[in-house]
Amino acid sequence: MIGTGKRYIAVVLPLKLGWTPYYEVLPEDNVSRGDWVRTVFANREYTGIVYRTDVTPDAAPEKIKPILSVERHLSPVSGNEIRLWEMVADYYLCTIGEVFKAAYPSMKISEEQALARARERENARRQKLLATLDLRMHRLEERLEKKKEKLSSATGKPSSRKDSARLQDDIVRMEQMISETRLKIDEITSGAGLQPACGTSGTVRDCIVLNEAQRNAFTEITGTFRDGKPALLKGITGSGKTEIYLELARETVMAGRNVLYLVPEIAMSRQLGDRVRNMFGDLLLTFHSGESTAARRDTAEAVRSCVAGGRTYIVLGTRSAIFLPHNNLGLIIVDEEHDSSYKQESPAPRYNGRDAAVMLARIHGCNIILGSATPSLESVFNCRCGKYRMSVLDRRYYAAEDAEVRIIDTAAERRKGGMTGSFSRKLTAQMAQTLANGEQILIFRARRAFSPVLQCPGCGEIIKCPHCNVSLSYHRAPDRMTCHHCGYSAPFTPECPECGTRLQGLGSGTQKIEEETALLFPEARIARLDSDTPKAQARQIISDFSSGKTDILIGTQIISKGFDFPGLTLAAVISADSLLGVQDFRADEKALQILEQIRGRCGRRDRRGCFIIQTYQPEHPVYRHLSEGSSETLYSALLDERRQFGYPPFTRIVNITVKSGVEEKAESSARTVAETLEECLGHPGSENGHETVSSPFSPPIDKIAGLYIRTIRVTLRKDRQLTASKRLLAAKVDELDRKLRHFCQITADVDPE
Ligand code: ADP
Ligand code: ZN
């Protein structure tokens, strides 16, 4: 600042910019960090956030443009929010602008402004009204005072008995008017009818009476909090984890602090929503990606108004709820912390909501609890090395035993002629018994559609998606061929396009399982639930099954999540091996988690459930673990394997993805990327190398939506070099992206799922 009076600021724009552009402001603009400003960048108008004030421009000052305006009607972004953006950008190798965009996705300026203006008008009206009421109150009080004085001087004088009575009448009337005015003022200042309601702590339900195991875990967890560590609660389904979360949340709210309750998907929190609402009433705010932008903005506004009004709130939301304008957070709960839905795949920031929540807790200095029946290896590892602390609940709340696991060797059954389509004789016998008992059945199959593959028996041709390198699935009713990766869909043509032979469906998806089930049990009431099911219908299907209106529910992973089905005593997995099949170091861990979740669904309360797994690999450790119930040993084995092969959590993986519409460009660009990264990071073959850069490889599906995909896996050691290596990697990827932009897209994914 050379006494010109000109000042410069750095602004975060909702763009993928590796830097924050500078703008000129006037001293009287009086901007601070977090303020919203309108600017022009590359000939387009953007609304951005003041990131730093009083910066010294490194370019010629005359080249720096002035801002267009300061958007005073928008509430400033807090320092804590910006801190989170920085941490997320830093960790996930993206730009702060990309995180800003994720945090404020609906910043369609005009819309936002219209809303803000309406709010302003409403506020102005309120303020005027308040001022009038205030004045009236003041006058009334003054007059009341005078009347009271008169009354006291009049008492005792016999001449003025009539006067006294009148005065007393007046006083009563005035007191009533005063109290009415006060009520009106209270109504206005509490914002009734204006903001989405946000109650006071007075409405919280009474505390929960925990049983002994829960009490012990609870005490342990509060101890962990006192030591300033994240707590991990490992507890089988039905052990009462949720009740512990709710009790922790209740204590937090009673202490006047706010709570963020994260769930992987809102679908499963539907039942949870009722439980939280029962306890917290109108303190509850929900937030998820499925809601309209307007509803999301209302929640953000409600959070802000709670903060401003000193009221407490509990937000129940999916991962992006971490970006709400939180303040005074006392507790974060991360339910089903292992769930891969916490990971945002695209676009950047490709963050894991669980890990970002840990960052958020650190920023706010608040407590955080992660919970799961099947914690992620990462979190278990963090406990083993002392970063987190684990508490365990290993008994169900309602004393029912864990479901009995029966592994059925499908190959052996087939040899004995014991298979009818997808079903083994043992399974159908168990199903018949269950139905006869008036109990319910859950059938899990990892693939939707009727047949996942269509093949020509004449020439061997497999029908593929025209845009992706995957086979099309055959769907019934209506008959269509659909791609599960890009959404392509076409009417089913029964003849092979090459030789005209009638096509054959291979494999059985949920639709076929449904058909087979109906043939086997024509009397049973059957429903199917997968991502082909329309949302509104899904809710009905769940509630029908919960209340016993259907006997058998068939579905994909959706049915494994967090539902409480009291009448369910048999769960079965058809073709379980499809869960293991993928060439991915996390496959076994994921398979175990899904299977444990399904098992947890059945035999709650007083009845012991039965869990049947049909497999071609009955000796597989994942199944053995399930039937022998040795989770500690399996976790140890999986961790050993990860250590041995240098996989996370012992290393950190960053996948660099190169995509191009031209296969040759994807290929050659990926080679350039791999070579460049290896040059600057890798020390192939060297013992003390810190990183490994793989050669480019094709992922299992190497073409999606017309883009050819190659991946380079960078494995970073978790040592003192880690931060430096990551920075270097980020800089190189950015450089490569700019260099190769015309040929391909390059993205970095830290901690890929
Ligand atoms: P989880 O979250 O571990 O699956 P829940 O918290 O849903 O387990 O508890 C399972 C069942 O037990 C629920 O129906 C719940 O209401 C009940 N329950 C758990 N703890 C208590 C408690 N302390 N008092 C009353 N009911 C409880
Ligand atoms: Zn496709």
mmCIF file with all atom_site columns, C-alpha atoms in Angstrom, residues 90-220:
data_model
loop_
_atom_site.group_PDB
_atom_site.id
_atom_site.type_symbol
_atom_site.label_atom_id
_atom_site.label_alt_id
_atom_site.label_comp_id
_atom_site.label_asym_id
_atom_site.label_entity_id
_atom_site.label_seq_id
_atom_site.pdbx_PDB_ins_code
_atom_site.Cartn_x
_atom_site.Cartn_y
_atom_site.Cartn_z
_atom_site.occupancy
_atom_site.B_iso_or_equiv
_atom_site.pdbx_formal_charge
_atom_site.auth_seq_id
_atom_site.auth_comp_id
_atom_site.auth_asym_id
_atom_site.auth_atom_id
_atom_site.pdbx_PDB_model_num
ATOM 1   C CA . ASP A 1 90  ? -5.138  -29.769 1.207  1.00 0.00 ? 90  ASP A CA 1
ATOM 2   C CA . TYR A 1 91  ? -5.888  -33.377 2.089  1.00 0.00 ? 91  TYR A CA 1
ATOM 3   C CA . TYR A 1 92  ? -7.840  -34.305 -1.022 1.00 0.00 ? 92  TYR A CA 1
ATOM 4   C CA . LEU A 1 93  ? -5.561  -32.486 -3.460 1.00 0.00 ? 93  LEU A CA 1
ATOM 5   C CA . CYS A 1 94  ? -8.139  -30.160 -4.887 1.00 0.00 ? 94  CYS A CA 1
ATOM 6   C CA . THR A 1 95  ? -8.625  -26.416 -4.878 1.00 0.00 ? 95  THR A CA 1
ATOM 7   C CA . ILE A 1 96  ? -10.287 -24.409 -2.172 1.00 0.00 ? 96  ILE A CA 1
ATOM 8   C CA . GLY A 1 97  ? -12.635 -23.076 -4.855 1.00 0.00 ? 97  GLY A CA 1
ATOM 9   C CA . GLU A 1 98  ? -13.868 -26.599 -5.531 1.00 0.00 ? 98  GLU A CA 1
ATOM 10  C CA . VAL A 1 99  ? -14.595 -27.105 -1.834 1.00 0.00 ? 99  VAL A CA 1
ATOM 11  C CA . PHE A 1 100 ? -16.344 -23.737 -1.671 1.00 0.00 ? 100 PHE A CA 1
ATOM 12  C CA . LYS A 1 101 ? -18.526 -24.856 -4.558 1.00 0.00 ? 101 LYS A CA 1
ATOM 13  C CA . ALA A 1 102 ? -19.399 -28.071 -2.741 1.00 0.00 ? 102 ALA A CA 1
ATOM 14  C CA . ALA A 1 103 ? -20.180 -26.144 0.430  1.00 0.00 ? 103 ALA A CA 1
ATOM 15  C CA . TYR A 1 104 ? -22.384 -23.575 -1.303 1.00 0.00 ? 104 TYR A CA 1
ATOM 16  C CA . PRO A 1 105 ? -23.607 -25.503 -4.342 1.00 0.00 ? 105 PRO A CA 1
ATOM 17  C CA . SER A 1 106 ? -26.725 -23.499 -4.956 1.00 0.00 ? 106 SER A CA 1
ATOM 18  C CA . MET A 1 107 ? -25.124 -20.122 -5.226 1.00 0.00 ? 107 MET A CA 1
ATOM 19  C CA . LYS A 1 108 ? -27.191 -19.166 -8.201 1.00 0.00 ? 108 LYS A CA 1
ATOM 20  C CA . ILE A 1 109 ? -26.628 -15.573 -7.476 1.00 0.00 ? 109 ILE A CA 1
ATOM 21  C CA . SER A 1 110 ? -29.873 -14.025 -8.598 1.00 0.00 ? 110 SER A CA 1
ATOM 22  C CA . GLU A 1 111 ? -31.943 -16.637 -6.782 1.00 0.00 ? 111 GLU A CA 1
ATOM 23  C CA . GLU A 1 112 ? -29.880 -16.283 -3.664 1.00 0.00 ? 112 GLU A CA 1
ATOM 24  C CA . GLN A 1 113 ? -30.079 -12.549 -3.830 1.00 0.00 ? 113 GLN A CA 1
ATOM 25  C CA . ALA A 1 114 ? -33.828 -12.540 -4.293 1.00 0.00 ? 114 ALA A CA 1
ATOM 26  C CA . LEU A 1 115 ? -34.101 -14.728 -1.240 1.00 0.00 ? 115 LEU A CA 1
ATOM 27  C CA . ALA A 1 116 ? -31.720 -12.616 0.740  1.00 0.00 ? 116 ALA A CA 1
ATOM 28  C CA . ARG A 1 117 ? -33.597 -9.466  -0.237 1.00 0.00 ? 117 ARG A CA 1
ATOM 29  C CA . ALA A 1 118 ? -36.873 -11.024 0.839  1.00 0.00 ? 118 ALA A CA 1
ATOM 30  C CA . ARG A 1 119 ? -35.237 -11.878 4.129  1.00 0.00 ? 119 ARG A CA 1
ATOM 31  C CA . GLU A 1 120 ? -33.954 -8.335  4.440  1.00 0.00 ? 120 GLU A CA 1
ATOM 32  C CA . ARG A 1 121 ? -37.395 -6.893  3.779  1.00 0.00 ? 121 ARG A CA 1
ATOM 33  C CA . GLU A 1 122 ? -38.876 -9.240  6.320  1.00 0.00 ? 122 GLU A CA 1
ATOM 34  C CA . ASN A 1 123 ? -36.230 -8.231  8.835  1.00 0.00 ? 123 ASN A CA 1
ATOM 35  C CA . ALA A 1 124 ? -36.845 -4.558  8.198  1.00 0.00 ? 124 ALA A CA 1
ATOM 36  C CA . ARG A 1 125 ? -40.563 -5.073  8.720  1.00 0.00 ? 125 ARG A CA 1
ATOM 37  C CA . ARG A 1 126 ? -39.876 -6.912  11.938 1.00 0.00 ? 126 ARG A CA 1
ATOM 38  C CA . GLN A 1 127 ? -37.538 -4.244  13.156 1.00 0.00 ? 127 GLN A CA 1
ATOM 39  C CA . LYS A 1 128 ? -40.098 -1.528  12.500 1.00 0.00 ? 128 LYS A CA 1
ATOM 40  C CA . LEU A 1 129 ? -42.791 -3.465  14.256 1.00 0.00 ? 129 LEU A CA 1
ATOM 41  C CA . LEU A 1 130 ? -40.500 -4.127  17.158 1.00 0.00 ? 130 LEU A CA 1
ATOM 42  C CA . ALA A 1 131 ? -39.624 -0.454  17.466 1.00 0.00 ? 131 ALA A CA 1
ATOM 43  C CA . THR A 1 132 ? -43.308 0.488   17.548 1.00 0.00 ? 132 THR A CA 1
ATOM 44  C CA . LEU A 1 133 ? -44.088 -2.155  20.123 1.00 0.00 ? 133 LEU A CA 1
ATOM 45  C CA . ASP A 1 134 ? -41.111 -1.121  22.168 1.00 0.00 ? 134 ASP A CA 1
ATOM 46  C CA . LEU A 1 135 ? -42.277 2.462   22.203 1.00 0.00 ? 135 LEU A CA 1
ATOM 47  C CA . ARG A 1 136 ? -45.784 1.424   23.139 1.00 0.00 ? 136 ARG A CA 1
ATOM 48  C CA . MET A 1 137 ? -44.419 -0.730  25.932 1.00 0.00 ? 137 MET A CA 1
ATOM 49  C CA . HIS A 1 138 ? -42.353 2.144   27.218 1.00 0.00 ? 138 HIS A CA 1
ATOM 50  C CA . ARG A 1 139 ? -45.328 4.502   27.272 1.00 0.00 ? 139 ARG A CA 1
ATOM 51  C CA . LEU A 1 140 ? -47.559 1.936   28.909 1.00 0.00 ? 140 LEU A CA 1
ATOM 52  C CA . GLU A 1 141 ? -45.001 1.343   31.592 1.00 0.00 ? 141 GLU A CA 1
ATOM 53  C CA . GLU A 1 142 ? -44.608 5.044   32.216 1.00 0.00 ? 142 GLU A CA 1
ATOM 54  C CA . ARG A 1 143 ? -48.350 5.506   32.504 1.00 0.00 ? 143 ARG A CA 1
ATOM 55  C CA . LEU A 1 144 ? -48.657 2.479   34.714 1.00 0.00 ? 144 LEU A CA 1
ATOM 56  C CA . GLU A 1 145 ? -46.008 3.898   37.006 1.00 0.00 ? 145 GLU A CA 1
ATOM 57  C CA . LYS A 1 146 ? -47.901 7.189   37.235 1.00 0.00 ? 146 LYS A CA 1
ATOM 58  C CA . LYS A 1 147 ? -51.201 5.500   37.952 1.00 0.00 ? 147 LYS A CA 1
ATOM 59  C CA . LYS A 1 148 ? -49.553 3.446   40.667 1.00 0.00 ? 148 LYS A CA 1
ATOM 60  C CA . GLU A 1 149 ? -48.150 6.593   42.271 1.00 0.00 ? 149 GLU A CA 1
ATOM 61  C CA . LYS A 1 150 ? -51.527 8.246   42.123 1.00 0.00 ? 150 LYS A CA 1
ATOM 62  C CA . LEU A 1 151 ? -53.135 5.220   43.646 1.00 0.00 ? 151 LEU A CA 1
ATOM 63  C CA . SER A 1 152 ? -50.705 5.074   46.550 1.00 0.00 ? 152 SER A CA 1
ATOM 64  C CA . SER A 1 153 ? -51.196 8.779   47.281 1.00 0.00 ? 153 SER A CA 1
ATOM 65  C CA . ALA A 1 154 ? -54.942 8.369   46.975 1.00 0.00 ? 154 ALA A CA 1
ATOM 66  C CA . THR A 1 155 ? -55.262 5.487   49.406 1.00 0.00 ? 155 THR A CA 1
ATOM 67  C CA . GLY A 1 156 ? -56.266 6.450   52.837 1.00 0.00 ? 156 GLY A CA 1
ATOM 68  C CA . LYS A 1 157 ? -58.138 9.534   51.614 1.00 0.00 ? 157 LYS A CA 1
ATOM 69  C CA . PRO A 1 158 ? -61.801 8.603   52.081 1.00 0.00 ? 158 PRO A CA 1
ATOM 70  C CA . SER A 1 159 ? -62.944 11.160  49.488 1.00 0.00 ? 159 SER A CA 1
ATOM 71  C CA . SER A 1 160 ? -61.313 9.247   46.633 1.00 0.00 ? 160 SER A CA 1
ATOM 72  C CA . ARG A 1 161 ? -62.548 5.739   47.089 1.00 0.00 ? 161 ARG A CA 1
ATOM 73  C CA . LYS A 1 162 ? -64.213 5.870   43.678 1.00 0.00 ? 162 LYS A CA 1
ATOM 74  C CA . ASP A 1 163 ? -61.018 7.230   42.173 1.00 0.00 ? 163 ASP A CA 1
ATOM 75  C CA . SER A 1 164 ? -59.056 4.386   43.701 1.00 0.00 ? 164 SER A CA 1
ATOM 76  C CA . ALA A 1 165 ? -61.320 1.775   42.272 1.00 0.00 ? 165 ALA A CA 1
ATOM 77  C CA . ARG A 1 166 ? -61.043 3.363   38.848 1.00 0.00 ? 166 ARG A CA 1
ATOM 78  C CA . LEU A 1 167 ? -57.293 3.599   39.180 1.00 0.00 ? 167 LEU A CA 1
ATOM 79  C CA . GLN A 1 168 ? -57.087 -0.058  40.134 1.00 0.00 ? 168 GLN A CA 1
ATOM 80  C CA . ASP A 1 169 ? -59.177 -1.002  37.113 1.00 0.00 ? 169 ASP A CA 1
ATOM 81  C CA . ASP A 1 170 ? -56.889 1.055   34.899 1.00 0.00 ? 170 ASP A CA 1
ATOM 82  C CA . ILE A 1 171 ? -53.821 -0.632  36.372 1.00 0.00 ? 171 ILE A CA 1
ATOM 83  C CA . VAL A 1 172 ? -55.173 -4.112  35.744 1.00 0.00 ? 172 VAL A CA 1
ATOM 84  C CA . ARG A 1 173 ? -56.052 -3.184  32.195 1.00 0.00 ? 173 ARG A CA 1
ATOM 85  C CA . MET A 1 174 ? -52.625 -1.683  31.581 1.00 0.00 ? 174 MET A CA 1
ATOM 86  C CA . GLU A 1 175 ? -50.823 -4.623  33.050 1.00 0.00 ? 175 GLU A CA 1
ATOM 87  C CA . GLN A 1 176 ? -52.753 -6.826  30.691 1.00 0.00 ? 176 GLN A CA 1
ATOM 88  C CA . MET A 1 177 ? -51.838 -4.633  27.732 1.00 0.00 ? 177 MET A CA 1
ATOM 89  C CA . ILE A 1 178 ? -48.215 -4.691  28.797 1.00 0.00 ? 178 ILE A CA 1
ATOM 90  C CA . SER A 1 179 ? -48.139 -8.438  29.035 1.00 0.00 ? 179 SER A CA 1
ATOM 91  C CA . GLU A 1 180 ? -49.839 -8.752  25.643 1.00 0.00 ? 180 GLU A CA 1
ATOM 92  C CA . THR A 1 181 ? -47.282 -6.415  24.108 1.00 0.00 ? 181 THR A CA 1
ATOM 93  C CA . ARG A 1 182 ? -44.474 -8.328  25.721 1.00 0.00 ? 182 ARG A CA 1
ATOM 94  C CA . LEU A 1 183 ? -45.866 -11.557 24.250 1.00 0.00 ? 183 LEU A CA 1
ATOM 95  C CA . LYS A 1 184 ? -45.923 -9.993  20.803 1.00 0.00 ? 184 LYS A CA 1
ATOM 96  C CA . ILE A 1 185 ? -42.355 -8.779  21.199 1.00 0.00 ? 185 ILE A CA 1
ATOM 97  C CA . ASP A 1 186 ? -41.254 -12.221 22.336 1.00 0.00 ? 186 ASP A CA 1
ATOM 98  C CA . GLU A 1 187 ? -43.001 -13.789 19.390 1.00 0.00 ? 187 GLU A CA 1
ATOM 99  C CA . ILE A 1 188 ? -41.157 -11.537 16.984 1.00 0.00 ? 188 ILE A CA 1
ATOM 100 C CA . THR A 1 189 ? -37.745 -11.790 18.574 1.00 0.00 ? 189 THR A CA 1
ATOM 101 C CA . SER A 1 190 ? -37.980 -15.582 18.726 1.00 0.00 ? 190 SER A CA 1
ATOM 102 C CA . GLY A 1 191 ? -38.605 -15.514 14.993 1.00 0.00 ? 191 GLY A CA 1
ATOM 103 C CA . ALA A 1 192 ? -41.761 -17.595 15.117 1.00 0.00 ? 192 ALA A CA 1
ATOM 104 C CA . GLY A 1 193 ? -43.142 -18.223 11.649 1.00 0.00 ? 193 GLY A CA 1
ATOM 105 C CA . LEU A 1 194 ? -40.175 -16.655 9.984  1.00 0.00 ? 194 LEU A CA 1
ATOM 106 C CA . GLN A 1 195 ? -37.224 -18.984 10.221 1.00 0.00 ? 195 GLN A CA 1
ATOM 107 C CA . PRO A 1 196 ? -37.579 -22.741 10.071 1.00 0.00 ? 196 PRO A CA 1
ATOM 108 C CA . ALA A 1 197 ? -38.309 -23.436 13.674 1.00 0.00 ? 197 ALA A CA 1
ATOM 109 C CA . CYS A 1 198 ? -35.467 -24.203 15.939 1.00 0.00 ? 198 CYS A CA 1
ATOM 110 C CA . GLY A 1 199 ? -36.522 -24.921 19.479 1.00 0.00 ? 199 GLY A CA 1
ATOM 111 C CA . THR A 1 200 ? -34.912 -24.462 22.816 1.00 0.00 ? 200 THR A CA 1
ATOM 112 C CA . SER A 1 201 ? -33.354 -27.139 24.933 1.00 0.00 ? 201 SER A CA 1
ATOM 113 C CA . GLY A 1 202 ? -36.544 -27.267 26.961 1.00 0.00 ? 202 GLY A CA 1
ATOM 114 C CA . THR A 1 203 ? -38.174 -29.628 24.464 1.00 0.00 ? 203 THR A CA 1
ATOM 115 C CA . VAL A 1 204 ? -35.683 -32.469 24.791 1.00 0.00 ? 204 VAL A CA 1
ATOM 116 C CA . ARG A 1 205 ? -37.167 -35.778 25.847 1.00 0.00 ? 205 ARG A CA 1
ATOM 117 C CA . ASP A 1 206 ? -36.132 -37.391 29.111 1.00 0.00 ? 206 ASP A CA 1
ATOM 118 C CA . CYS A 1 207 ? -32.901 -39.286 29.253 1.00 0.00 ? 207 CYS A CA 1
ATOM 119 C CA . ILE A 1 208 ? -32.525 -42.872 28.136 1.00 0.00 ? 208 ILE A CA 1
ATOM 120 C CA . VAL A 1 209 ? -31.912 -45.567 30.683 1.00 0.00 ? 209 VAL A CA 1
ATOM 121 C CA . LEU A 1 210 ? -28.927 -47.433 29.379 1.00 0.00 ? 210 LEU A CA 1
ATOM 122 C CA . ASN A 1 211 ? -28.293 -51.025 30.317 1.00 0.00 ? 211 ASN A CA 1
ATOM 123 C CA . GLU A 1 212 ? -25.073 -52.028 31.985 1.00 0.00 ? 212 GLU A CA 1
ATOM 124 C CA . ALA A 1 213 ? -23.087 -52.732 28.822 1.00 0.00 ? 213 ALA A CA 1
ATOM 125 C CA . GLN A 1 214 ? -24.245 -49.467 27.304 1.00 0.00 ? 214 GLN A CA 1
ATOM 126 C CA . ARG A 1 215 ? -23.420 -47.599 30.500 1.00 0.00 ? 215 ARG A CA 1
ATOM 127 C CA . ASN A 1 216 ? -19.909 -49.005 30.517 1.00 0.00 ? 216 ASN A CA 1
ATOM 128 C CA . ALA A 1 217 ? -19.384 -48.080 26.881 1.00 0.00 ? 217 ALA A CA 1
ATOM 129 C CA . PHE A 1 218 ? -20.855 -44.649 27.562 1.00 0.00 ? 218 PHE A CA 1
ATOM 130 C CA . THR A 1 219 ? -18.458 -44.009 30.443 1.00 0.00 ? 219 THR A CA 1
ATOM 131 C CA . GLU A 1 220 ? -15.552 -45.223 28.365 1.00 0.00 ? 220 GLU A CA 1
#
